[in-house]
Short mmCIF file of C-alpha atoms in Angstrom, two decimals:
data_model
loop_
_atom_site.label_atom_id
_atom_site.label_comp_id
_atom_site.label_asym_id
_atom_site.label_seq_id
_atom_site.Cartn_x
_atom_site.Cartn_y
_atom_site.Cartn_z
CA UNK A 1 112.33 112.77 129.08
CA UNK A 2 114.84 113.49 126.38
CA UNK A 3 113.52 114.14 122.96
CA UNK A 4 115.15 114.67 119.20
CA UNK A 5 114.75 118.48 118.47
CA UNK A 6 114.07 119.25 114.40
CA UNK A 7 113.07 122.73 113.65
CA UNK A 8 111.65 124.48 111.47
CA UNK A 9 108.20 121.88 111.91
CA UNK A 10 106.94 123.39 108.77
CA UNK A 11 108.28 124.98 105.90
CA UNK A 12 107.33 126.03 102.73
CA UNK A 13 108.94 126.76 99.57
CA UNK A 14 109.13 127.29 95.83
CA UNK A 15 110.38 125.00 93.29
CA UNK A 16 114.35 125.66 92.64
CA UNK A 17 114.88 127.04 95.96
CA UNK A 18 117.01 125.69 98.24
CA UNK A 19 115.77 124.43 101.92
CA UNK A 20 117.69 123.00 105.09
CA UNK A 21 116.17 120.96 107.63
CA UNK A 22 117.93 120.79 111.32
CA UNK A 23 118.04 118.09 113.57
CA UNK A 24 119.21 117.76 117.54
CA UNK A 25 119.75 114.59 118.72
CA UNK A 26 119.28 112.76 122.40
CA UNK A 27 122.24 114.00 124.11
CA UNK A 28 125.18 111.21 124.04
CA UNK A 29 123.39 109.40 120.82
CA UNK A 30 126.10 108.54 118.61
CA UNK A 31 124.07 107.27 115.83
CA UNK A 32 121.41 109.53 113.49
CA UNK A 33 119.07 109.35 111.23
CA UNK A 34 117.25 110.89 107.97
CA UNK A 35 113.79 109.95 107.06
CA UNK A 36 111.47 110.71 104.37
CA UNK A 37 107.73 110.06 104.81
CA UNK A 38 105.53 110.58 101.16
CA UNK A 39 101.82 110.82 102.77
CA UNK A 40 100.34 107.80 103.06
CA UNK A 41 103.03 105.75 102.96
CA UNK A 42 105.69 104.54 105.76
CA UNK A 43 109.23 106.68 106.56
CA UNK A 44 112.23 105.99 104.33
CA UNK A 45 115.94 105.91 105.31
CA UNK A 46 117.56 109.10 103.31
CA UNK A 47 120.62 108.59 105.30
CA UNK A 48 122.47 107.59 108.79
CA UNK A 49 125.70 108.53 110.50
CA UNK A 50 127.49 107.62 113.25
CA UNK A 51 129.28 110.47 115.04
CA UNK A 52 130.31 112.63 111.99
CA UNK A 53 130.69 109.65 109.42
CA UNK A 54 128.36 108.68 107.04
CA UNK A 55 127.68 104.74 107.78
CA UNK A 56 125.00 104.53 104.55
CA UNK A 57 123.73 107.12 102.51
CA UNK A 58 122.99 104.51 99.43
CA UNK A 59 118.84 106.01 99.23
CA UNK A 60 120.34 109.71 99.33
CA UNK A 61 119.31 111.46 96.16
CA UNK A 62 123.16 113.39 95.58
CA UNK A 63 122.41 115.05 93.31
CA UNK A 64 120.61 117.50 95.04
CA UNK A 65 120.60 116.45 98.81
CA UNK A 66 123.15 117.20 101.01
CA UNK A 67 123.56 115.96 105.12
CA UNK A 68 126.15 116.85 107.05
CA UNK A 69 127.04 116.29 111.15
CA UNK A 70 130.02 118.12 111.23
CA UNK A 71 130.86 117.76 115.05
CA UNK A 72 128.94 114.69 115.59
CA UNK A 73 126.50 115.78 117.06
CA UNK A 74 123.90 118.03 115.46
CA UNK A 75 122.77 117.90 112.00
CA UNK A 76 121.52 119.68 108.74
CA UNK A 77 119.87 118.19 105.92
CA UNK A 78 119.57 120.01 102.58
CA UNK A 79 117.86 119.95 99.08
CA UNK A 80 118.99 122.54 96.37
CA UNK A 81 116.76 122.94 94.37
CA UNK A 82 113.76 121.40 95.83
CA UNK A 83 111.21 119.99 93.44
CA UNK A 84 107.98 119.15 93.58
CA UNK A 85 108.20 115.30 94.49
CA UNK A 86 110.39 116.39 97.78
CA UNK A 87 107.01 117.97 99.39
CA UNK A 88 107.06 115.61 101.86
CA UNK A 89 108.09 115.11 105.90
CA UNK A 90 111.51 114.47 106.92
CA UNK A 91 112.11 112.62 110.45
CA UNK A 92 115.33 112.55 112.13
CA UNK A 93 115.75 109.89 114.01
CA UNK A 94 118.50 108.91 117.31
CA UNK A 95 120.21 105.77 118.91
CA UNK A 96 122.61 105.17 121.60
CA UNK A 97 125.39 103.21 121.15
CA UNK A 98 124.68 100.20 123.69
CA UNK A 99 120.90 100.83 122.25
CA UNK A 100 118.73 99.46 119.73
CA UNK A 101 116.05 101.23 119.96
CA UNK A 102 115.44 104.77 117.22
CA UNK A 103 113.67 107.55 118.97
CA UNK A 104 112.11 110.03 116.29
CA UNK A 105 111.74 113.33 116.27
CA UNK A 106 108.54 115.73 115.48
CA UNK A 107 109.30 115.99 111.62
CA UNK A 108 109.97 118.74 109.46
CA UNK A 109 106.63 118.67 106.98
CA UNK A 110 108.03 120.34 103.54
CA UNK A 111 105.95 121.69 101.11
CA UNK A 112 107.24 122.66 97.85
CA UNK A 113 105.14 124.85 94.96
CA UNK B 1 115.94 92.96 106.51
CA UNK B 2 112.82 90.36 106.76
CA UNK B 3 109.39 91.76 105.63
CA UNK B 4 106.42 91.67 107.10
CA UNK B 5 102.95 91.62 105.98
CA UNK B 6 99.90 93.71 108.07
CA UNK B 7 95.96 94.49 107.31
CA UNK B 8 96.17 97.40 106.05
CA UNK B 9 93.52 98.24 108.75
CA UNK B 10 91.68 97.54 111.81
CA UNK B 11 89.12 99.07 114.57
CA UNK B 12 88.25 98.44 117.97
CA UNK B 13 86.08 99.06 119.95
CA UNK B 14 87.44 102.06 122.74
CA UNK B 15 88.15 99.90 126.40
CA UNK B 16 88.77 96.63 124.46
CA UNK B 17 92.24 95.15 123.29
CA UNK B 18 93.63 95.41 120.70
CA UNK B 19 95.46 92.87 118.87
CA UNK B 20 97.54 93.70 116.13
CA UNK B 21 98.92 90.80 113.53
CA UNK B 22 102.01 91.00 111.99
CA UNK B 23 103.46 88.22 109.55
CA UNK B 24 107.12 87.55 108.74
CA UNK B 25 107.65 84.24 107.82
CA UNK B 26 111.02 84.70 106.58
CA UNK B 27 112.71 86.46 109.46
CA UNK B 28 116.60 85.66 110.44
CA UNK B 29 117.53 83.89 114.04
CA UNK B 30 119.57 87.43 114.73
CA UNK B 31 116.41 89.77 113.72
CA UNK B 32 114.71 92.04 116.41
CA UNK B 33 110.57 92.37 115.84
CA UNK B 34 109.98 95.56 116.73
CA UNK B 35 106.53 97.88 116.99
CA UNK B 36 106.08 101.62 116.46
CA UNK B 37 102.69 103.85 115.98
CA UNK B 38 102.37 107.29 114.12
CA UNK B 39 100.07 109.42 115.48
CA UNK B 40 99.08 111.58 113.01
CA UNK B 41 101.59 114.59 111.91
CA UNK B 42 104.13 112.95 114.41
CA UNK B 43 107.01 111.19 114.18
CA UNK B 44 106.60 107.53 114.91
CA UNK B 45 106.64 106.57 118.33
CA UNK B 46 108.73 103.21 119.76
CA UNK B 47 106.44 100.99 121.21
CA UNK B 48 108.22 97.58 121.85
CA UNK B 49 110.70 94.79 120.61
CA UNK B 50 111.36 91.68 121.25
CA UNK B 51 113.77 88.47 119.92
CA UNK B 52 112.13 85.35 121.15
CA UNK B 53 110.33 85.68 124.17
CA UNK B 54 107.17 87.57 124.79
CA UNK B 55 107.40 91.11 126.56
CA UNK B 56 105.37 93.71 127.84
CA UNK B 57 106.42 97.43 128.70
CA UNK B 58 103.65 100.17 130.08
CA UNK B 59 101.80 100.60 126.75
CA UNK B 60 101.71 96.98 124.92
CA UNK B 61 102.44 93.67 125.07
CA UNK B 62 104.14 91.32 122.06
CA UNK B 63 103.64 87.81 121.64
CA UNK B 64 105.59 85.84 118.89
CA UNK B 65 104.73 82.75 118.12
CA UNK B 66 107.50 80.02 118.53
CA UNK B 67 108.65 79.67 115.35
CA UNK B 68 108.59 83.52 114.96
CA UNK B 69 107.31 83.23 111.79
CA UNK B 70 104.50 85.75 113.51
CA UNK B 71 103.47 88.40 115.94
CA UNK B 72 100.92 89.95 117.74
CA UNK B 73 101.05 93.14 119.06
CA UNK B 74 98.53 94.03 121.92
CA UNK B 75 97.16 97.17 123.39
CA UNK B 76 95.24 95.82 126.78
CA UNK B 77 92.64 98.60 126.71
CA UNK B 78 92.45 100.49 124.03
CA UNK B 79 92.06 104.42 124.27
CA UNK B 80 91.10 106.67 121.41
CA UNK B 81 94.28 108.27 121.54
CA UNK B 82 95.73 105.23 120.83
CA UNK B 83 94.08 105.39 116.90
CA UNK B 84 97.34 105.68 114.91
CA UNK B 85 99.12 103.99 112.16
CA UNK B 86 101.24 101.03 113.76
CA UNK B 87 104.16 99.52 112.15
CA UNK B 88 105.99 95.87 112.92
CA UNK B 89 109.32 96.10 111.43
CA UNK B 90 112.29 93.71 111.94
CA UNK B 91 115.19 94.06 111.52
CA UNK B 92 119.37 92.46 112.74
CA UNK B 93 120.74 93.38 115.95
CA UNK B 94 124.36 94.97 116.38
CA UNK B 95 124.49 98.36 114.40
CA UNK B 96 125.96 98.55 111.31
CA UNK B 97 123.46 99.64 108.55
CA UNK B 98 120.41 99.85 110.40
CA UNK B 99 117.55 102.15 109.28
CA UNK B 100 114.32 100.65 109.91
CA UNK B 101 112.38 99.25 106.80
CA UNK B 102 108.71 100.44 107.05
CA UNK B 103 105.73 98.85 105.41
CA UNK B 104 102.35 100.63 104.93
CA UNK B 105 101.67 99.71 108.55
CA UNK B 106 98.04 98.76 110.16
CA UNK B 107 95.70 102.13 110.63
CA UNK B 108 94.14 100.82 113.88
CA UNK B 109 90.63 103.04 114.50
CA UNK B 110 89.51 103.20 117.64
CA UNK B 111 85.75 103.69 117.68
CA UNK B 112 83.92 105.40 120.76
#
């Protein structure tokens, strides 16, 4: 069964540095997804494109996130500099076009000190 | 997108069902009700959605009532793998804008 691919699954780093998340969607999905999930509370949408365009990135903090999908297909999420508050796990997420059904990923669980 | 209201959490005993409430009294004639779980340190897992009707895939079934107002999510025999946080979101059909909007969700326990 197909299956979003996010790497690294854990990562750590200090305050100030900068950190990239990476994301490969089902193959064919034309539609992806950032999450952020604070423990102990549900995921939030950071951001969603379809192919390389960005359909809504309104909950996107800009001034130090950054996503891009360059060939629409897979895609990098970044935070320079990462703060405390951004310890967290980010979820990509993918849909098919005739679909409307989101299929997650394993998470990337960020950990900033 | 409508919200919905859940306990914040539930057991059951492991070989029973599970039913799993869901309230969203102010959902749209267009919007999906759809359930996923979150094992813990995954990523949330689809489980089902439906418009109107009832349906049931392999792992659950969902019954909303007819004025949709309200769901039920149900796990026919309940495992204790299946102990996860589970989440009823709902949200409009037809792409666009469409990240999902996810409560606090129902942390169903099941007990041995």
């Amino acid at each position: 069964e197909a299956e979003v691919a996010q790497s690294p699954r854990y990562k750590i780093t200090e305050k100030s540095q900068a950190v990239a998340f990476w994301c490969d969607p089902i193959s064919g999905h034309a539609t992806l997804y950032w999450y952020r999930q604070i423990l102990g509370q549900g995921p939030e949408l950071l951001v969603q494109f379809q192919d390389e365009s960005v359909v809504d990135d309104s909950q996107l903090p800009k001034d130090r996130f950054s996503a891009e999908r360059l060939k629409g297909v897979d895609s990098t999420l970044k935070i320079q500099p990462a703060e405390l508050g951004d310890s967290a796990m980010y979820l990509c997420a993918s849909r098919g076009l005739a679909q409307e059904t989101q299929y997650f990923g394993p998470g990337t669980r960020l950990l900033v000190l | 997108d409508a919200k919905t209201t859940q306990p914040p959490s539930m057991d059951c005993a492991e070989g029973r069902a599970a039913n799993l409430p869901c309230n969203h009294s102010t959902i749209s004639g267009n919007e999906y009700v759809y359930w996923y779980r979150q094992i813990h340190s995954q990523g949330p897992q689809y489980i089902i959605h439906g418009l109107k009707n009832n349906e049931t895939n392999e792992m659950a079934s969902l019954i909303i009532t007819e004025d949709r107002k309200s769901s039920t999510l149900i796990l026919p025999h309940a495992t204790l793998r299946d102990t996860a946080v589970y989440y009823c979101i709902v949200r409009v059909a037809g792409g666009g804008a469409d990240g999902l909007t996810f409560g606090k969700g129902t942390h169903l326990i099941i007990q041995p």
